[in-house]
Short mmCIF file of C-alpha atoms in Angstrom, two decimals:
data_model
loop_
_atom_site.label_atom_id
_atom_site.label_comp_id
_atom_site.label_asym_id
_atom_site.label_seq_id
_atom_site.Cartn_x
_atom_site.Cartn_y
_atom_site.Cartn_z
CA MET I 1 -100.86 3.21 -20.53
CA ILE I 2 -101.10 6.95 -19.86
CA GLU I 3 -104.49 8.29 -20.93
CA VAL I 4 -104.84 11.46 -22.96
CA ARG I 5 -106.69 14.02 -20.87
CA GLY I 6 -108.88 16.88 -22.06
CA TYR I 7 -110.37 15.41 -25.24
CA GLN I 8 -113.31 13.37 -23.96
CA ASN I 9 -116.12 13.24 -26.58
CA ARG I 10 -114.02 15.37 -28.97
CA ARG I 11 -112.88 14.38 -32.44
CA VAL I 12 -109.14 13.87 -32.89
CA ALA I 13 -107.51 12.79 -36.17
CA VAL I 14 -104.30 10.76 -36.10
CA LEU I 15 -102.10 10.77 -39.22
CA GLY I 16 -99.44 8.04 -39.33
CA LEU I 17 -99.97 4.67 -37.67
CA GLY I 18 -96.50 3.47 -36.81
CA ARG I 19 -95.41 2.83 -33.23
CA SER I 20 -96.13 6.33 -31.91
CA GLY I 21 -99.33 6.74 -33.94
CA LEU I 22 -100.87 3.51 -32.68
CA SER I 23 -99.82 4.35 -29.12
CA VAL I 24 -101.39 7.82 -29.13
CA ALA I 25 -104.57 6.56 -30.84
CA ARG I 26 -105.10 3.97 -28.10
CA ALA I 27 -104.42 6.57 -25.40
CA LEU I 28 -106.90 8.99 -26.96
CA MET I 29 -109.63 6.34 -27.12
CA SER I 30 -108.92 5.35 -23.53
CA GLY I 31 -109.40 8.97 -22.54
CA GLY I 32 -112.77 9.13 -24.27
CA ALA I 33 -111.82 10.84 -27.54
CA GLU I 34 -113.42 9.99 -30.88
CA VAL I 35 -110.42 8.95 -32.98
CA GLN I 36 -110.19 9.16 -36.77
CA ALA I 37 -107.01 7.29 -37.75
CA TRP I 38 -105.28 7.16 -41.12
CA ASP I 39 -101.99 6.22 -42.78
CA ASP I 40 -100.99 6.60 -46.44
CA SER I 41 -99.56 3.07 -46.34
CA ALA I 42 -102.01 0.22 -46.97
CA GLU I 43 -99.76 -2.09 -44.94
CA ALA I 44 -99.85 0.27 -41.92
CA ARG I 45 -103.64 0.59 -42.24
CA ALA I 46 -104.02 -3.19 -42.24
CA MET I 47 -101.92 -3.47 -39.08
CA ALA I 48 -103.97 -0.71 -37.42
CA GLU I 49 -107.21 -2.52 -38.23
CA GLN I 50 -105.77 -5.71 -36.72
CA ALA I 51 -105.04 -3.65 -33.59
CA GLY I 52 -108.73 -2.69 -33.41
CA LEU I 53 -108.59 0.86 -34.81
CA ALA I 54 -111.38 2.18 -37.02
CA LEU I 55 -109.97 3.96 -40.09
CA THR I 56 -111.17 7.21 -41.64
CA ASP I 57 -109.59 8.62 -44.80
CA ILE I 58 -108.74 12.11 -43.54
CA SER I 59 -107.00 12.90 -46.85
CA ARG I 60 -110.40 13.38 -48.53
CA PRO I 61 -111.57 16.99 -49.13
CA GLY I 62 -113.55 18.23 -46.14
CA ALA I 63 -112.62 15.23 -43.98
CA LEU I 64 -111.22 17.48 -41.24
CA GLU I 65 -114.49 19.34 -40.77
CA GLY I 66 -115.45 19.19 -37.09
CA VAL I 67 -112.05 17.79 -36.06
CA ASP I 68 -110.67 19.40 -32.89
CA LEU I 69 -107.04 18.30 -33.22
CA LEU I 70 -104.70 16.60 -35.71
CA ILE I 71 -101.90 14.43 -34.29
CA VAL I 72 -99.04 13.76 -36.71
CA SER I 73 -96.40 11.02 -36.47
CA PRO I 74 -92.77 12.26 -36.33
CA GLY I 75 -91.73 10.93 -39.74
CA ILE I 76 -94.31 12.97 -41.66
CA PRO I 77 -92.99 16.30 -43.04
CA HIS I 78 -95.04 19.28 -41.94
CA LEU I 79 -92.96 22.16 -43.33
CA TYR I 80 -89.88 21.12 -45.31
CA PRO I 81 -89.29 19.92 -47.95
CA ALA I 82 -93.10 20.33 -48.30
CA PRO I 83 -96.01 19.93 -45.88
CA HIS I 84 -98.06 16.76 -46.13
CA PRO I 85 -101.41 17.52 -47.84
CA VAL I 86 -103.42 16.58 -44.72
CA ILE I 87 -101.36 19.00 -42.63
CA ALA I 88 -101.83 21.75 -45.21
CA ALA I 89 -105.59 21.04 -45.12
CA ALA I 90 -105.57 21.29 -41.31
CA TRP I 91 -103.95 24.72 -41.52
CA GLU I 92 -106.62 25.87 -43.97
CA ALA I 93 -109.38 24.48 -41.74
CA GLY I 94 -107.91 26.02 -38.57
CA VAL I 95 -107.35 22.63 -36.95
CA PRO I 96 -104.47 22.67 -34.42
CA VAL I 97 -101.62 20.31 -35.34
CA ASP I 98 -99.58 18.55 -32.64
CA ASN I 99 -97.68 15.30 -32.09
CA ASP I 100 -97.63 12.62 -29.41
CA ILE I 101 -94.87 14.37 -27.43
CA GLY I 102 -96.79 17.63 -27.13
CA LEU I 103 -99.95 15.75 -26.20
CA PHE I 104 -98.01 13.71 -23.64
CA PHE I 105 -96.73 16.77 -21.80
CA ARG I 106 -100.19 18.33 -21.80
CA SER I 107 -101.76 15.11 -20.52
CA LEU I 108 -99.09 14.70 -17.86
CA GLY I 109 -99.82 18.22 -16.70
CA HIS I 110 -103.48 17.24 -16.17
CA ALA I 111 -102.51 14.30 -13.96
CA ASP I 112 -103.39 14.30 -10.29
CA TRP I 113 -99.99 14.64 -8.63
CA SER I 114 -101.48 15.29 -5.18
CA ARG I 115 -101.34 11.58 -4.33
CA HIS I 116 -97.53 11.64 -4.65
CA ASP I 117 -95.26 12.53 -1.73
CA SER I 118 -92.50 13.05 -4.33
CA PRO I 119 -93.93 14.06 -7.73
CA PRO I 120 -92.55 12.22 -10.75
CA ARG I 121 -89.99 14.06 -12.85
CA VAL I 122 -89.25 14.07 -16.58
CA VAL I 123 -85.75 14.17 -18.09
CA ALA I 124 -85.72 14.86 -21.85
CA VAL I 125 -82.59 14.41 -23.97
CA THR I 126 -82.02 15.79 -27.46
CA GLY I 127 -79.01 16.42 -29.71
CA SER I 128 -77.48 14.97 -32.87
CA ASN I 129 -75.44 12.08 -31.48
CA GLY I 130 -75.34 10.17 -28.22
CA LYS I 131 -78.99 10.60 -27.22
CA SER I 132 -79.71 6.90 -26.94
CA THR I 133 -76.61 6.09 -24.91
CA THR I 134 -77.22 9.08 -22.65
CA VAL I 135 -80.82 8.15 -21.83
CA ALA I 136 -79.88 4.48 -21.38
CA LEU I 137 -77.08 5.47 -19.02
CA ILE I 138 -79.40 7.68 -16.94
CA ARG I 139 -81.92 4.86 -16.74
CA HIS I 140 -79.23 2.31 -15.86
CA VAL I 141 -77.86 4.37 -12.96
CA LEU I 142 -81.32 5.03 -11.49
CA ALA I 143 -82.31 1.36 -11.83
CA GLU I 144 -79.05 0.26 -10.20
CA LEU I 145 -79.88 2.53 -7.26
CA GLY I 146 -83.36 1.02 -6.96
CA ARG I 147 -85.18 4.17 -8.04
CA PRO I 148 -88.30 3.79 -10.19
CA VAL I 149 -87.57 4.82 -13.78
CA GLN I 150 -89.09 4.39 -17.25
CA LEU I 151 -87.61 5.05 -20.69
CA ALA I 152 -89.54 6.12 -23.80
CA GLY I 153 -89.68 8.44 -26.80
CA ASN I 154 -87.37 7.89 -29.75
CA ILE I 155 -86.08 4.74 -28.03
CA GLY I 156 -88.06 1.87 -26.57
CA ARG I 157 -91.76 2.51 -26.02
CA GLY I 158 -94.05 5.25 -27.26
CA VAL I 159 -94.68 7.83 -24.55
CA PHE I 160 -98.31 6.83 -24.05
CA ASP I 161 -97.32 3.19 -23.55
CA LEU I 162 -95.59 4.16 -20.30
CA ASP I 163 -97.14 3.00 -17.06
CA PRO I 164 -98.68 5.75 -14.90
CA PRO I 165 -95.68 7.01 -12.90
CA GLU I 166 -95.39 6.10 -9.26
CA ASP I 167 -94.13 8.18 -6.34
CA GLY I 168 -90.72 9.73 -7.05
CA GLU I 169 -90.40 8.04 -10.47
CA VAL I 170 -88.23 9.48 -13.23
CA ILE I 171 -89.40 9.33 -16.85
CA VAL I 172 -86.47 9.56 -19.26
CA LEU I 173 -87.28 10.58 -22.85
CA GLU I 174 -85.10 10.55 -25.93
CA LEU I 175 -86.44 13.21 -28.31
CA SER I 176 -85.41 13.70 -31.93
CA SER I 177 -85.67 16.98 -33.82
CA TYR I 178 -88.73 15.54 -35.60
CA GLN I 179 -90.42 15.24 -32.20
CA THR I 180 -89.37 18.57 -30.67
CA GLU I 181 -90.10 20.62 -33.78
CA LEU I 182 -93.87 20.19 -33.80
CA ALA I 183 -94.77 19.56 -30.14
CA ARG I 184 -97.05 22.30 -28.81
CA ALA I 185 -95.97 21.60 -25.20
CA LEU I 186 -92.44 20.77 -24.02
CA THR I 187 -92.14 20.98 -20.24
CA PRO I 188 -89.49 18.58 -18.89
CA ASP I 189 -88.05 19.12 -15.44
CA ILE I 190 -84.53 18.57 -16.79
CA ALA I 191 -83.57 19.07 -20.46
CA VAL I 192 -80.32 17.80 -21.98
CA PHE I 193 -78.62 18.94 -25.22
CA THR I 194 -75.73 16.62 -26.15
CA ASN I 195 -74.22 18.17 -29.28
CA LEU I 196 -75.02 19.33 -32.80
CA SER I 197 -73.80 18.16 -36.20
CA PRO I 198 -75.48 18.42 -39.63
CA ASP I 199 -78.30 15.89 -40.10
CA HIS I 200 -81.86 15.83 -41.45
CA LEU I 201 -81.17 19.17 -43.16
CA ASP I 202 -83.78 18.66 -45.89
CA ARG I 203 -86.46 18.13 -43.24
CA HIS I 204 -85.54 21.34 -41.37
CA GLY I 205 -84.58 23.65 -44.22
CA GLY I 206 -80.90 23.76 -43.24
CA LEU I 207 -78.70 23.65 -40.15
CA GLY I 208 -80.36 26.70 -38.58
CA GLY I 209 -83.78 25.08 -38.76
CA TYR I 210 -82.37 21.83 -37.36
CA PHE I 211 -80.88 23.64 -34.36
CA ALA I 212 -84.08 25.67 -33.89
CA ALA I 213 -86.07 22.45 -33.65
CA LYS I 214 -83.85 21.18 -30.83
CA ARG I 215 -83.71 24.57 -29.10
CA ARG I 216 -87.51 24.43 -28.60
CA LEU I 217 -87.02 21.85 -25.82
CA PHE I 218 -85.37 24.61 -23.77
CA ALA I 219 -87.35 27.62 -24.95
CA GLU I 220 -90.97 26.42 -24.86
CA GLY I 221 -91.37 25.35 -21.26
CA GLY I 222 -88.27 26.47 -19.41
CA PRO I 223 -86.85 23.39 -17.62
CA ASP I 224 -85.78 23.68 -13.98
CA ARG I 225 -82.29 22.57 -15.04
CA ALA I 226 -80.59 22.46 -18.44
CA VAL I 227 -77.57 20.24 -19.20
CA ILE I 228 -75.92 21.63 -22.32
CA GLY I 229 -72.99 20.41 -24.40
CA VAL I 230 -70.87 23.43 -25.27
CA ASP I 231 -68.36 21.86 -27.67
CA GLU I 232 -70.16 23.51 -30.61
CA VAL I 233 -71.07 27.15 -31.06
CA GLU I 234 -74.79 26.33 -30.96
CA GLY I 235 -74.46 24.83 -27.49
CA ARG I 236 -72.56 27.85 -26.21
CA PHE I 237 -75.27 30.10 -27.66
CA LEU I 238 -78.00 28.04 -26.01
CA ALA I 239 -76.28 28.03 -22.59
CA ASN I 240 -75.85 31.80 -22.79
CA GLN I 241 -79.51 32.28 -23.72
CA ILE I 242 -80.69 30.40 -20.64
CA ALA I 243 -78.22 31.48 -17.95
CA MET I 244 -78.86 34.74 -16.10
CA GLY I 245 -75.17 35.08 -15.23
CA ALA I 246 -71.85 33.24 -14.99
CA ALA I 247 -72.76 31.64 -11.64
CA ASP I 248 -76.31 30.58 -12.62
CA ASP I 249 -76.26 26.87 -11.82
CA ARG I 250 -79.60 26.18 -13.45
CA VAL I 251 -77.33 25.49 -16.45
CA ILE I 252 -74.84 22.61 -16.26
CA ARG I 253 -72.30 22.98 -19.06
CA ILE I 254 -70.63 19.81 -20.34
CA SER I 255 -67.67 19.19 -22.63
CA SER I 256 -65.53 16.36 -23.94
CA GLY I 257 -61.89 17.27 -24.52
CA ARG I 258 -61.51 20.62 -22.79
CA LYS I 259 -61.57 21.97 -19.27
CA LEU I 260 -64.49 24.22 -18.37
CA SER I 261 -63.85 27.00 -15.87
CA GLY I 262 -65.83 29.72 -14.17
CA PRO I 263 -68.12 30.02 -11.14
CA GLY I 264 -70.99 28.01 -12.64
CA TRP I 265 -71.70 24.25 -12.73
CA ASN I 266 -69.45 22.39 -15.15
CA VAL I 267 -68.85 18.74 -16.04
CA PHE I 268 -66.10 17.83 -18.51
CA ALA I 269 -64.02 14.87 -19.64
CA ARG I 270 -60.32 15.12 -20.49
CA LYS I 271 -57.83 12.30 -21.07
CA GLY I 272 -60.37 9.75 -19.85
CA PHE I 273 -61.31 11.50 -16.59
CA LEU I 274 -64.73 13.03 -15.90
CA THR I 275 -64.56 16.02 -13.56
CA GLU I 276 -67.28 18.06 -11.88
CA TRP I 277 -66.67 21.69 -10.89
CA ARG I 278 -69.20 23.91 -9.13
CA LYS I 279 -68.80 27.39 -7.69
CA GLY I 280 -65.11 27.41 -8.51
CA ARG I 281 -64.09 24.13 -6.85
CA GLN I 282 -63.80 20.51 -7.86
CA LEU I 283 -66.46 18.26 -6.39
CA ALA I 284 -65.74 14.89 -7.98
CA ALA I 285 -63.68 12.98 -10.56
CA ILE I 286 -64.31 9.61 -12.26
CA ASP I 287 -61.82 7.53 -14.24
CA LEU I 288 -63.69 6.43 -17.38
CA ARG I 289 -60.77 4.73 -19.11
CA GLU I 290 -61.48 1.16 -18.01
CA MET I 291 -65.26 1.33 -18.41
CA ARG I 292 -65.84 -1.08 -21.30
CA GLY I 293 -69.38 0.13 -21.91
CA LEU I 294 -68.17 3.72 -22.51
CA PRO I 295 -65.26 3.59 -25.00
CA GLY I 296 -63.95 6.72 -26.70
CA ALA I 297 -64.33 10.46 -26.36
CA HIS I 298 -67.87 10.44 -27.75
CA ASN I 299 -69.02 8.09 -24.99
CA HIS I 300 -67.18 10.21 -22.45
CA GLN I 301 -69.32 13.11 -23.67
CA ASN I 302 -72.41 10.93 -23.20
CA ALA I 303 -71.19 10.11 -19.69
CA CYS I 304 -70.87 13.84 -18.93
CA ALA I 305 -74.42 14.48 -20.16
CA ALA I 306 -75.86 11.61 -18.10
CA TYR I 307 -73.78 12.63 -15.07
CA GLY I 308 -75.11 16.21 -15.29
CA ALA I 309 -78.72 15.03 -15.46
CA LEU I 310 -78.23 12.61 -12.58
CA ARG I 311 -76.61 15.27 -10.40
CA ALA I 312 -79.57 17.55 -11.18
CA LEU I 313 -81.78 14.72 -9.89
CA GLY I 314 -79.78 14.69 -6.64
CA VAL I 315 -77.76 11.49 -7.24
CA GLY I 316 -74.33 11.46 -5.54
CA PRO I 317 -71.06 11.22 -7.52
CA ARG I 318 -69.92 7.92 -5.95
CA ASP I 319 -73.28 6.26 -6.65
CA ILE I 320 -73.03 7.42 -10.28
CA GLU I 321 -69.48 6.06 -10.59
CA ARG I 322 -70.41 2.64 -9.22
CA ALA I 323 -73.35 2.33 -11.61
CA PHE I 324 -71.31 3.55 -14.60
CA ARG I 325 -68.96 0.60 -14.08
CA SER I 326 -71.73 -1.94 -14.68
CA PHE I 327 -73.07 -0.26 -17.83
CA THR I 328 -72.53 -2.55 -20.83
CA GLY I 329 -73.62 -0.16 -23.57
CA LEU I 330 -76.50 -0.25 -26.02
CA PRO I 331 -76.94 -2.62 -28.93
CA HIS I 332 -75.52 -1.20 -32.18
CA ARG I 333 -73.71 1.67 -30.41
CA SER I 334 -70.02 0.86 -29.78
CA GLN I 335 -71.26 -2.57 -28.68
CA LEU I 336 -68.52 -5.08 -27.93
CA VAL I 337 -69.93 -8.32 -29.36
CA ALA I 338 -66.93 -10.67 -29.22
CA GLU I 339 -63.22 -10.98 -28.46
CA ALA I 340 -61.04 -13.72 -29.90
CA GLY I 341 -57.28 -14.06 -30.26
CA GLY I 342 -56.71 -10.53 -29.02
CA VAL I 343 -59.12 -9.08 -31.63
CA ALA I 344 -62.24 -7.17 -30.57
CA PHE I 345 -65.41 -7.05 -32.70
CA VAL I 346 -67.47 -3.88 -32.18
CA ASN I 347 -70.93 -3.16 -33.59
CA ASP I 348 -71.63 0.56 -34.15
CA SER I 349 -74.32 0.14 -36.81
CA LYS I 350 -76.02 3.28 -35.44
CA ALA I 351 -73.11 5.32 -36.87
CA THR I 352 -75.18 6.24 -39.92
CA ASN I 353 -73.58 9.64 -40.58
CA VAL I 354 -70.05 11.01 -40.92
CA ASP I 355 -69.95 12.64 -37.49
CA SER I 356 -70.94 9.52 -35.54
CA ALA I 357 -68.56 7.39 -37.64
CA ALA I 358 -65.74 9.83 -36.86
CA GLN I 359 -66.40 9.40 -33.15
CA ALA I 360 -66.18 5.63 -33.49
CA LEU I 361 -62.97 5.82 -35.53
CA ARG I 362 -61.31 7.85 -32.77
CA ALA I 363 -62.27 5.36 -30.06
CA PHE I 364 -59.94 2.47 -30.95
CA PRO I 365 -56.19 2.35 -31.76
CA ARG I 366 -56.01 -0.15 -34.68
CA ILE I 367 -59.16 -0.58 -36.73
CA ARG I 368 -60.34 -2.98 -39.42
CA TRP I 369 -63.20 -0.75 -40.59
CA ILE I 370 -66.40 -2.11 -42.15
CA ALA I 371 -68.21 0.78 -43.84
CA GLY I 372 -70.76 1.45 -46.54
CA GLY I 373 -74.43 1.21 -47.31
CA LEU I 374 -76.64 3.92 -48.76
CA GLY I 375 -74.26 6.88 -48.60
CA LYS I 376 -75.39 10.37 -47.67
CA GLU I 377 -74.55 13.63 -49.42
CA GLY I 378 -70.79 14.16 -49.50
CA GLY I 379 -70.05 10.49 -48.82
CA ILE I 380 -67.15 10.01 -46.41
CA ALA I 381 -64.87 12.79 -47.68
CA ALA I 382 -65.06 14.57 -44.32
CA LEU I 383 -63.64 11.48 -42.57
CA GLY I 384 -60.17 11.97 -44.07
CA PRO I 385 -58.67 13.46 -40.87
CA HIS I 386 -60.04 10.54 -38.81
CA LEU I 387 -58.57 7.62 -40.77
CA GLY I 388 -55.21 7.50 -38.97
CA ASN I 389 -56.28 4.52 -36.84
CA VAL I 390 -57.67 2.56 -39.81
CA VAL I 391 -55.43 -0.31 -40.87
CA LYS I 392 -57.78 -1.27 -43.70
CA ALA I 393 -61.37 -0.60 -44.82
CA TYR I 394 -63.78 -3.32 -45.93
CA LEU I 395 -66.54 -1.70 -47.99
CA ILE I 396 -70.10 -2.98 -48.41
CA GLY I 397 -73.36 -1.97 -50.01
CA HIS I 398 -74.50 0.53 -52.61
CA SER I 399 -71.82 3.15 -51.91
CA ALA I 400 -68.81 0.83 -51.58
CA ARG I 401 -67.07 2.04 -54.75
CA ASP I 402 -67.89 5.69 -54.11
CA PHE I 403 -66.44 5.39 -50.60
CA ALA I 404 -63.31 3.72 -52.01
CA LEU I 405 -62.59 6.83 -54.10
CA GLN I 406 -62.64 8.98 -50.94
CA LEU I 407 -60.24 6.91 -48.80
CA GLY I 408 -57.01 8.44 -50.05
CA SER I 409 -54.05 6.21 -49.17
CA THR I 410 -56.00 4.03 -46.72
CA PRO I 411 -55.97 0.38 -47.89
CA TYR I 412 -59.38 -1.00 -48.77
CA GLU I 413 -61.21 -3.98 -50.20
CA ILE I 414 -64.60 -4.00 -51.95
CA CYS I 415 -66.52 -6.76 -50.14
CA GLU I 416 -70.13 -5.96 -51.12
CA THR I 417 -71.71 -8.10 -48.37
CA MET I 418 -71.45 -8.08 -44.60
CA ALA I 419 -70.52 -11.78 -44.50
CA ARG I 420 -67.50 -11.30 -46.75
CA ALA I 421 -66.42 -8.09 -44.98
CA VAL I 422 -66.47 -9.76 -41.55
CA ALA I 423 -64.71 -12.86 -42.84
CA ARG I 424 -61.95 -10.88 -44.56
CA ALA I 425 -61.44 -8.50 -41.62
CA ALA I 426 -61.27 -11.39 -39.14
CA GLU I 427 -58.86 -13.27 -41.39
CA GLU I 428 -56.45 -10.34 -41.64
CA ALA I 429 -56.81 -8.98 -38.08
CA GLU I 430 -53.88 -9.17 -35.67
CA PRO I 431 -53.87 -9.10 -31.86
CA GLY I 432 -54.71 -5.58 -30.71
CA ASP I 433 -56.95 -4.85 -33.72
CA THR I 434 -60.63 -3.93 -33.53
CA VAL I 435 -62.99 -5.07 -36.29
CA LEU I 436 -65.40 -2.13 -36.27
CA LEU I 437 -68.73 -1.78 -38.04
CA ALA I 438 -69.28 2.00 -38.33
CA PRO I 439 -71.02 2.33 -41.72
CA ALA I 440 -71.20 6.14 -42.12
CA ALA I 441 -74.24 5.42 -44.28
CA ALA I 442 -77.91 4.51 -44.10
CA SER I 443 -78.86 0.84 -44.16
CA PHE I 444 -81.77 0.85 -46.59
CA ASP I 445 -79.90 -0.53 -49.59
CA GLN I 446 -79.46 -3.95 -47.92
CA TYR I 447 -81.39 -3.85 -44.63
CA ARG I 448 -84.70 -2.68 -43.21
CA ASP I 449 -82.97 -0.54 -40.57
CA PHE I 450 -79.68 -0.08 -38.75
CA GLU I 451 -80.75 -2.62 -36.10
CA ARG I 452 -81.10 -5.37 -38.71
CA ARG I 453 -77.69 -4.43 -40.13
CA GLY I 454 -76.10 -4.66 -36.68
CA GLU I 455 -77.77 -8.00 -36.04
CA ASP I 456 -76.34 -9.32 -39.32
CA PHE I 457 -72.88 -8.14 -38.27
CA ILE I 458 -73.20 -10.00 -34.96
CA ALA I 459 -74.42 -13.15 -36.72
CA CYS I 460 -71.54 -12.99 -39.20
CA VAL I 461 -69.01 -12.53 -36.39
CA LYS I 462 -70.40 -15.57 -34.56
CA GLN I 463 -70.35 -17.67 -37.73
CA THR I 464 -66.81 -16.59 -38.60
CA LEU I 465 -65.47 -17.34 -35.12
CA ALA I 466 -67.33 -20.66 -35.01
CA ARG I 467 -65.79 -21.71 -38.34
CA ARG I 468 -62.37 -20.68 -37.07
CA GLU I 469 -62.82 -22.75 -33.88
CA GLY I 470 -64.03 -25.72 -35.93
CA THR I 471 -60.96 -25.53 -38.15
CA ALA I 472 -58.71 -25.31 -35.10
CA ASP I 473 -60.42 -28.39 -33.59
CA ARG I 474 -59.83 -30.37 -36.78
CA ASP I 475 -56.21 -29.30 -36.84
#
């Protein structure tokens, strides 16, 4: 655990007692703070009490009197579509509002680094898509090289559940817009921006607010190095805002699909090859085409982002290439779960929006596509240009019939359930096909979260293949 510094014998309220809320409450108590914890959910309060937290209803009028700080969990709205009443009360009472990420950076800054020969460093990754794969890839490469590394944030552990960093350790954080928007301190050594596509627009008051939330990671603390995806206009704007000139190599620009030129530091992927250019000359190239853990252009973009961060940490190109080859991917993100009879089964349950589903649909040549769930605004209409590789769609969940109306001439079947969709896709698949779960929808109509949906897909694939093998044995 990393203790919260600077709040000994002071009163701190914690609103929201999920993973991050429980983590920060424990860290505050360990650092000597007087914690007043609360959650609107009775179930969450019961779990917090089981974990040994004393509860105080901070939603009562006047409950924030004498409180020095309010810590808010990421999922709680603080501005749009409307501020939570406790946050509004904190504003009226003059109580500073922060989250666990801001408190983490402030606590880390209080740490005694003098005992380290090589001070620990923090790499923080944000963006719309690819964050999880990028941070996992950075962690994988460093671990393969025997360097101490920990992963936290929007993936894995809460930031305060990290172990105190050792000499030369790298802390890799995945940060969502919910986390960067409210944090009062954001001071990573290296900050990474993968890309931007519309998401969470109601929470941020539109696309501009969404981008502004992510931009704070680069504007608040000023990282030593910034790795920025420039395939969208927002990334190009951000890179220009930071760089002092064309040759300023504090900014590493990355792209998937186009060559980057100029005297600065550039990393790009084209036709399956990752290339690094710096000061007008090529330094390295990596063939990504046969790396099974990094299929498709979207994963090549993730590879560029991870490569840029690793180079900023001083890792050599050949060491990065060797470690890339052993990366198997993350669960529920272009995860190869089985191959049988020349047919691949790929779990991309994390593809919960149109943009991430489009990336998955471009990654494989012949696709039996399992899609559907709780559709988002606009459905899958925007996926029309990306359906060329889809042999047939197998639609599940609440939005199955709505999605069917937006498929144009693409063949489809309404399957309703995951079990039927997997069985039908496997039955009709031919050698060279990929049965791909890329829902383009939220999971909450049938599943608790996208992880549970992906696990069901894997279970259904195993059951289907086992039945097929049993039938073959009987024959």
